[in-house]
Amino acid sequence: MDLKLIVCGLIVMTASSVEAQRIVAHRGASHDAPENTLAAFQLAWEQGADAIEGDFYLTQDQQIVCIHDDKTKRTSGEDYIVSKSTFDALRKLDVGRWKDPRFTGEKIPTLSEVLATIPPGKQIYIEVKCGPEIVPFLLPVLKQSGLSPEQTVVISFNQQVIAETRRLIPEIQAYWLVGFRQNKETKVSEPSLESILQTAAEIQTQGIDLQANKDRLNADFVKQLRDRKLSFHIWTVNAPADALHFQKLGVDSITTDRPGYLRQELNLQKN
């Protein structure tokens, strides 16, 4: 075989592997626009995100709405409990002005409205912030969206949410979210890899979406995930050096508040 062809092939393979990681916009392009709003999601697409991530709750009248906190005080200034409020009441709130006056008038969107922003070939990571009671209501909304199963991922810290999603909506991916904390008594970082892998098997998750801890997430950790056919994702990374570190570990997706900036900086570092 021609040496030039071999070299060209290696270059293409290397470039493809480096760029394989999906850039996921955390609550949309939340560094630049009010989190979990249509403005933030539209900006994420403009900035070249491969996927968006949003947080979702079930309202009192069984509507699925996009908001991070279980109360509305932080982003609206008015104190409503999402699960005990109707959609109509929540819809009246302004959740854009707190970020910048130019976003005045942004409303809490529904899951359907967020799904409608997704371009062909792009994805959404639906973070369920409540319990498994939301899953039966997810199914019809996803079907009505017209998106393919490959475009939709459910993520949650709640193990029951992942298990119920795998049971009721087996055609879509479901990733278990994991954060690390130090045990105050033992000073050991938890959970252990062994417990993570055990829980992953029990709830039948297809991937683990982990807090970006460079001390805990090393090549051996990743190998054990891969040996069990689990995809590997991290949250939330805004520093290019950290993102590059996880790229080298072969992470499948990187969640960030700054999708445009992070992609640009990673491209500069690769060149």
mmCIF file of C-alpha atoms in Angstrom:
data_model
loop_
_atom_site.group_PDB
_atom_site.id
_atom_site.type_symbol
_atom_site.label_atom_id
_atom_site.label_comp_id
_atom_site.label_asym_id
_atom_site.label_seq_id
_atom_site.Cartn_x
_atom_site.Cartn_y
_atom_site.Cartn_z
ATOM 1 C CA MET A 1 0.000 0.000 0.000
ATOM 2 C CA ASP A 2 1.180 3.536 -0.784
ATOM 3 C CA LEU A 3 2.878 5.125 2.253
ATOM 4 C CA LYS A 4 1.029 8.418 1.638
ATOM 5 C CA LEU A 5 -2.311 6.640 1.811
ATOM 6 C CA ILE A 6 -1.353 5.003 5.121
ATOM 7 C CA VAL A 7 -0.274 8.318 6.623
ATOM 8 C CA CYS A 8 -3.439 10.055 5.407
ATOM 9 C CA GLY A 9 -5.559 7.278 6.856
ATOM 10 C CA LEU A 10 -3.872 7.564 10.239
ATOM 11 C CA ILE A 11 -4.418 11.330 10.256
ATOM 12 C CA VAL A 12 -8.118 10.915 9.487
ATOM 13 C CA MET A 13 -8.513 8.239 12.186
ATOM 14 C CA THR A 14 -6.765 10.403 14.772
ATOM 15 C CA ALA A 15 -8.844 13.466 13.925
ATOM 16 C CA SER A 16 -12.044 11.433 14.073
ATOM 17 C CA SER A 17 -11.203 9.971 17.476
ATOM 18 C CA VAL A 18 -10.355 13.383 18.914
ATOM 19 C CA GLU A 19 -13.575 14.908 17.622
ATOM 20 C CA ALA A 20 -15.757 11.943 18.578
ATOM 21 C CA GLN A 21 -16.705 13.434 21.936
ATOM 22 C CA ARG A 22 -20.070 15.143 21.844
ATOM 23 C CA ILE A 23 -20.290 18.644 23.255
ATOM 24 C CA VAL A 24 -23.440 18.871 25.393
ATOM 25 C CA ALA A 25 -24.768 22.324 26.290
ATOM 26 C CA HIS A 26 -25.541 22.339 30.027
ATOM 27 C CA ARG A 27 -29.026 23.837 30.478
ATOM 28 C CA GLY A 28 -28.400 25.233 27.001
ATOM 29 C CA ALA A 29 -25.671 27.805 26.446
ATOM 30 C CA SER A 30 -26.162 28.787 30.076
ATOM 31 C CA HIS A 31 -23.018 30.897 30.391
ATOM 32 C CA ASP A 32 -24.446 33.363 27.869
ATOM 33 C CA ALA A 33 -28.234 32.978 28.201
ATOM 34 C CA PRO A 34 -30.688 32.187 31.018
ATOM 35 C CA GLU A 35 -30.515 28.487 31.806
ATOM 36 C CA ASN A 36 -33.230 26.096 30.671
ATOM 37 C CA THR A 37 -34.936 28.607 28.373
ATOM 38 C CA LEU A 38 -35.606 28.429 24.662
ATOM 39 C CA ALA A 39 -33.154 31.313 24.248
ATOM 40 C CA ALA A 40 -30.395 29.223 25.846
ATOM 41 C CA PHE A 41 -31.185 26.162 23.749
ATOM 42 C CA GLN A 42 -31.345 28.086 20.474
ATOM 43 C CA LEU A 43 -28.031 29.751 21.298
ATOM 44 C CA ALA A 44 -26.495 26.350 22.019
ATOM 45 C CA TRP A 45 -27.373 25.198 18.506
ATOM 46 C CA GLU A 46 -25.942 28.412 17.076
ATOM 47 C CA GLN A 47 -22.737 27.756 18.993
ATOM 48 C CA GLY A 48 -22.369 24.314 17.458
ATOM 49 C CA ALA A 49 -23.428 22.057 20.332
ATOM 50 C CA ASP A 50 -23.954 18.400 19.470
ATOM 51 C CA ALA A 51 -26.608 18.078 22.156
ATOM 52 C CA ILE A 52 -28.446 20.101 24.750
ATOM 53 C CA GLU A 53 -29.097 19.140 28.367
ATOM 54 C CA GLY A 54 -32.125 20.385 30.269
ATOM 55 C CA ASP A 55 -33.736 19.743 33.650
ATOM 56 C CA PHE A 56 -37.341 18.602 33.906
ATOM 57 C CA TYR A 57 -40.097 18.312 36.501
ATOM 58 C CA LEU A 58 -43.709 17.214 36.461
ATOM 59 C CA THR A 59 -46.193 19.925 37.425
ATOM 60 C CA GLN A 60 -49.296 19.474 39.551
ATOM 61 C CA ASP A 61 -51.349 19.033 36.370
ATOM 62 C CA GLN A 62 -48.906 16.540 34.817
ATOM 63 C CA GLN A 63 -47.132 18.857 32.405
ATOM 64 C CA ILE A 64 -43.394 18.368 31.906
ATOM 65 C CA VAL A 65 -41.553 21.660 32.319
ATOM 66 C CA CYS A 66 -37.937 22.691 32.015
ATOM 67 C CA ILE A 67 -36.425 24.120 35.204
ATOM 68 C CA HIS A 68 -33.507 23.097 37.416
ATOM 69 C CA ASP A 69 -34.720 23.868 40.932
ATOM 70 C CA ASP A 70 -37.770 22.412 42.610
ATOM 71 C CA LYS A 71 -38.792 26.007 43.372
ATOM 72 C CA THR A 72 -38.896 29.019 41.066
ATOM 73 C CA LYS A 73 -37.390 31.645 43.393
ATOM 74 C CA ARG A 74 -33.817 31.711 42.039
ATOM 75 C CA THR A 75 -34.673 32.279 38.392
ATOM 76 C CA SER A 76 -37.982 34.147 38.641
ATOM 77 C CA GLY A 77 -37.912 35.984 41.959
ATOM 78 C CA GLU A 78 -41.272 34.442 42.837
ATOM 79 C CA ASP A 79 -41.522 31.421 45.080
ATOM 80 C CA TYR A 80 -43.543 28.555 43.599
ATOM 81 C CA ILE A 81 -43.022 24.850 44.228
ATOM 82 C CA VAL A 82 -42.970 23.333 40.737
ATOM 83 C CA SER A 83 -44.614 20.012 41.616
ATOM 84 C CA LYS A 84 -47.430 21.784 43.490
ATOM 85 C CA SER A 85 -48.109 24.411 40.837
ATOM 86 C CA THR A 86 -50.113 24.308 37.627
ATOM 87 C CA PHE A 87 -48.456 24.891 34.297
ATOM 88 C CA ASP A 88 -50.528 28.015 33.729
ATOM 89 C CA ALA A 89 -49.247 29.534 36.980
ATOM 90 C CA LEU A 90 -45.633 28.713 36.182
ATOM 91 C CA ARG A 91 -45.967 29.980 32.631
ATOM 92 C CA LYS A 92 -46.658 33.501 33.862
ATOM 93 C CA LEU A 93 -43.209 33.770 35.458
ATOM 94 C CA ASP A 94 -40.321 35.620 33.842
ATOM 95 C CA VAL A 95 -37.184 33.427 34.019
ATOM 96 C CA GLY A 96 -34.959 35.487 31.735
ATOM 97 C CA ARG A 97 -34.631 38.897 33.335
ATOM 98 C CA TRP A 98 -32.406 37.662 36.203
ATOM 99 C CA LYS A 99 -29.652 36.854 33.689
ATOM 100 C CA ASP A 100 -29.814 40.061 31.653
ATOM 101 C CA PRO A 101 -32.569 42.600 30.855
ATOM 102 C CA ARG A 102 -32.383 41.649 27.186
ATOM 103 C CA PHE A 103 -33.818 38.231 28.090
ATOM 104 C CA THR A 104 -36.868 39.721 29.793
ATOM 105 C CA GLY A 105 -39.967 37.747 28.909
ATOM 106 C CA GLU A 106 -38.376 34.287 28.690
ATOM 107 C CA LYS A 107 -40.805 31.712 30.060
ATOM 108 C CA ILE A 108 -40.429 28.245 31.553
ATOM 109 C CA PRO A 109 -40.722 26.000 28.485
ATOM 110 C CA THR A 110 -42.395 22.627 28.186
ATOM 111 C CA LEU A 111 -40.502 19.528 27.161
ATOM 112 C CA SER A 112 -42.402 19.587 23.848
ATOM 113 C CA GLU A 113 -41.165 23.110 23.118
ATOM 114 C CA VAL A 114 -37.581 22.165 23.902
ATOM 115 C CA LEU A 115 -37.766 19.059 21.712
ATOM 116 C CA ALA A 116 -39.035 21.196 18.838
ATOM 117 C CA THR A 117 -35.726 23.118 18.777
ATOM 118 C CA ILE A 118 -33.603 20.045 18.089
ATOM 119 C CA PRO A 119 -32.119 19.969 14.558
ATOM 120 C CA PRO A 120 -31.697 16.741 12.584
ATOM 121 C CA GLY A 121 -28.766 14.704 13.844
ATOM 122 C CA LYS A 122 -28.605 16.503 17.192
ATOM 123 C CA GLN A 123 -29.547 15.162 20.630
ATOM 124 C CA ILE A 124 -31.133 16.096 23.933
ATOM 125 C CA TYR A 125 -30.149 14.855 27.375
ATOM 126 C CA ILE A 126 -33.322 15.007 29.465
ATOM 127 C CA GLU A 127 -32.319 15.257 33.106
ATOM 128 C CA VAL A 128 -35.202 14.145 35.277
ATOM 129 C CA LYS A 129 -35.071 16.095 38.533
ATOM 130 C CA CYS A 130 -38.110 14.499 40.149
ATOM 131 C CA GLY A 131 -38.949 10.825 40.600
ATOM 132 C CA PRO A 132 -40.035 7.938 38.357
ATOM 133 C CA GLU A 133 -43.633 9.223 38.338
ATOM 134 C CA ILE A 134 -42.630 11.387 35.356
ATOM 135 C CA VAL A 135 -41.611 8.511 33.093
ATOM 136 C CA PRO A 136 -45.107 7.465 31.872
ATOM 137 C CA PHE A 137 -45.707 11.086 30.840
ATOM 138 C CA LEU A 138 -42.401 11.239 28.952
ATOM 139 C CA LEU A 139 -43.383 8.503 26.536
ATOM 140 C CA PRO A 140 -46.234 10.257 24.648
ATOM 141 C CA VAL A 141 -44.321 13.547 24.486
ATOM 142 C CA LEU A 142 -41.319 11.820 22.936
ATOM 143 C CA LYS A 143 -43.500 9.982 20.434
ATOM 144 C CA GLN A 144 -45.276 13.173 19.383
ATOM 145 C CA SER A 145 -41.956 15.004 18.919
ATOM 146 C CA GLY A 146 -41.020 13.084 15.785
ATOM 147 C CA LEU A 147 -37.453 12.663 17.030
ATOM 148 C CA SER A 148 -35.739 9.331 16.525
ATOM 149 C CA PRO A 149 -34.882 7.248 19.604
ATOM 150 C CA GLU A 150 -31.197 7.960 18.935
ATOM 151 C CA GLN A 151 -31.772 11.672 19.483
ATOM 152 C CA THR A 152 -33.102 11.285 23.014
ATOM 153 C CA VAL A 153 -31.269 10.359 26.226
ATOM 154 C CA VAL A 154 -32.702 10.335 29.743
ATOM 155 C CA ILE A 155 -30.266 11.096 32.570
ATOM 156 C CA SER A 156 -30.883 11.199 36.306
ATOM 157 C CA PHE A 157 -29.223 10.878 39.702
ATOM 158 C CA ASN A 158 -32.338 8.968 40.734
ATOM 159 C CA GLN A 159 -31.707 5.265 40.222
ATOM 160 C CA GLN A 160 -35.423 4.486 40.052
ATOM 161 C CA VAL A 161 -35.857 6.942 37.181
ATOM 162 C CA ILE A 162 -33.212 5.114 35.155
ATOM 163 C CA ALA A 163 -34.675 1.701 35.934
ATOM 164 C CA GLU A 164 -38.207 2.846 35.050
ATOM 165 C CA THR A 165 -37.021 4.484 31.822
ATOM 166 C CA ARG A 166 -35.296 1.269 30.788
ATOM 167 C CA ARG A 167 -38.520 -0.643 31.545
ATOM 168 C CA LEU A 168 -41.051 1.671 29.884
ATOM 169 C CA ILE A 169 -38.982 3.278 27.110
ATOM 170 C CA PRO A 170 -36.321 0.662 26.287
ATOM 171 C CA GLU A 171 -35.661 2.094 22.828
ATOM 172 C CA ILE A 172 -33.884 5.182 24.189
ATOM 173 C CA GLN A 173 -30.614 5.494 26.073
ATOM 174 C CA ALA A 174 -30.661 6.106 29.832
ATOM 175 C CA TYR A 175 -27.557 7.235 31.716
ATOM 176 C CA TRP A 176 -27.129 7.305 35.469
ATOM 177 C CA LEU A 177 -25.678 10.556 36.858
ATOM 178 C CA VAL A 178 -23.029 10.194 39.545
ATOM 179 C CA GLY A 179 -21.367 12.824 41.718
ATOM 180 C CA PHE A 180 -18.453 12.327 44.123
ATOM 181 C CA ARG A 181 -18.243 13.428 47.740
ATOM 182 C CA GLN A 182 -15.763 12.943 50.563
ATOM 183 C CA ASN A 183 -16.936 10.913 53.545
ATOM 184 C CA LYS A 184 -16.516 13.214 56.555
ATOM 185 C CA GLU A 185 -15.416 10.378 58.822
ATOM 186 C CA THR A 186 -13.198 8.255 56.572
ATOM 187 C CA LYS A 187 -12.081 11.098 54.266
ATOM 188 C CA VAL A 188 -12.557 8.650 51.389
ATOM 189 C CA SER A 189 -14.167 9.803 48.153
ATOM 190 C CA GLU A 190 -17.505 8.080 47.525
ATOM 191 C CA PRO A 191 -19.076 6.232 45.835
ATOM 192 C CA SER A 192 -16.512 3.569 45.045
ATOM 193 C CA LEU A 193 -16.048 2.233 41.540
ATOM 194 C CA GLU A 194 -17.307 -1.156 42.706
ATOM 195 C CA SER A 195 -20.569 0.312 44.003
ATOM 196 C CA ILE A 196 -21.041 2.355 40.833
ATOM 197 C CA LEU A 197 -20.643 -0.728 38.661
ATOM 198 C CA GLN A 198 -22.951 -2.777 40.892
ATOM 199 C CA THR A 199 -25.704 -0.162 40.773
ATOM 200 C CA ALA A 200 -25.256 0.261 37.016
ATOM 201 C CA ALA A 201 -25.946 -3.445 36.533
ATOM 202 C CA GLU A 202 -28.953 -3.402 38.869
ATOM 203 C CA ILE A 203 -30.698 -0.487 37.140
ATOM 204 C CA GLN A 204 -29.586 -1.597 33.647
ATOM 205 C CA THR A 205 -28.208 1.794 32.700
ATOM 206 C CA GLN A 206 -26.402 2.007 29.382
ATOM 207 C CA GLY A 207 -23.994 4.722 30.459
ATOM 208 C CA ILE A 208 -22.563 6.586 33.428
ATOM 209 C CA ASP A 209 -22.561 10.399 33.432
ATOM 210 C CA LEU A 210 -19.956 11.354 36.029
ATOM 211 C CA GLN A 211 -18.821 14.472 37.786
ATOM 212 C CA ALA A 212 -15.563 15.537 36.141
ATOM 213 C CA ASN A 213 -13.147 14.503 38.893
ATOM 214 C CA LYS A 214 -9.656 14.018 37.457
ATOM 215 C CA ASP A 215 -8.448 12.220 40.579
ATOM 216 C CA ARG A 216 -11.143 9.563 40.408
ATOM 217 C CA LEU A 217 -11.592 9.161 36.678
ATOM 218 C CA ASN A 218 -8.444 7.533 35.331
ATOM 219 C CA ALA A 219 -7.683 5.078 32.544
ATOM 220 C CA ASP A 220 -8.294 2.044 34.775
ATOM 221 C CA PHE A 221 -11.686 3.407 35.829
ATOM 222 C CA VAL A 222 -12.655 3.967 32.190
ATOM 223 C CA LYS A 223 -11.433 0.499 31.168
ATOM 224 C CA GLN A 224 -13.712 -1.113 33.721
ATOM 225 C CA LEU A 225 -16.660 0.888 32.396
ATOM 226 C CA ARG A 226 -15.834 -0.152 28.842
ATOM 227 C CA ASP A 227 -15.393 -3.806 29.829
ATOM 228 C CA ARG A 228 -19.020 -3.691 30.940
ATOM 229 C CA LYS A 229 -20.157 -1.981 27.716
ATOM 230 C CA LEU A 230 -21.047 1.241 29.526
ATOM 231 C CA SER A 231 -20.716 4.576 27.779
ATOM 232 C CA PHE A 232 -18.710 7.252 29.618
ATOM 233 C CA HIS A 233 -19.851 10.868 30.021
ATOM 234 C CA ILE A 234 -18.793 13.784 32.236
ATOM 235 C CA TRP A 235 -20.253 16.989 33.696
ATOM 236 C CA THR A 236 -19.712 19.993 33.937
ATOM 237 C CA VAL A 237 -16.485 21.148 32.245
ATOM 238 C CA ASN A 238 -15.748 24.721 31.184
ATOM 239 C CA ALA A 239 -11.928 24.753 31.260
ATOM 240 C CA PRO A 240 -10.316 23.631 27.962
ATOM 241 C CA ALA A 241 -7.419 21.900 29.759
ATOM 242 C CA ASP A 242 -9.865 19.744 31.726
ATOM 243 C CA ALA A 243 -11.857 18.925 28.605
ATOM 244 C CA LEU A 244 -8.664 17.914 26.787
ATOM 245 C CA HIS A 245 -7.738 15.643 29.699
ATOM 246 C CA PHE A 246 -11.051 13.785 29.431
ATOM 247 C CA GLN A 247 -10.861 13.676 25.648
ATOM 248 C CA LYS A 248 -7.634 11.722 26.017
ATOM 249 C CA LEU A 249 -9.439 9.289 28.317
ATOM 250 C CA GLY A 250 -11.931 8.690 25.497
ATOM 251 C CA VAL A 251 -15.018 10.225 27.061
ATOM 252 C CA ASP A 252 -18.171 9.971 24.917
ATOM 253 C CA SER A 253 -19.616 13.379 25.821
ATOM 254 C CA ILE A 254 -18.583 16.513 27.679
ATOM 255 C CA THR A 255 -21.275 18.662 29.264
ATOM 256 C CA THR A 256 -20.403 22.360 29.437
ATOM 257 C CA ASP A 257 -21.989 25.765 30.061
ATOM 258 C CA ARG A 258 -19.943 27.159 27.149
ATOM 259 C CA PRO A 259 -20.316 24.908 24.094
ATOM 260 C CA GLY A 260 -19.071 27.402 21.521
ATOM 261 C CA TYR A 261 -16.077 28.529 23.561
ATOM 262 C CA LEU A 262 -15.057 25.006 24.562
ATOM 263 C CA ARG A 263 -15.205 23.671 21.000
ATOM 264 C CA GLN A 264 -13.189 26.618 19.717
ATOM 265 C CA GLU A 265 -10.522 26.215 22.396
ATOM 266 C CA LEU A 266 -10.248 22.467 21.852
ATOM 267 C CA ASN A 267 -9.828 22.992 18.116
ATOM 268 C CA LEU A 268 -7.027 25.502 18.809
ATOM 269 C CA GLN A 269 -5.266 23.067 21.123
ATOM 270 C CA LYS A 270 -5.473 20.273 18.563
ATOM 271 C CA ASN A 271 -3.908 22.422 15.820
#
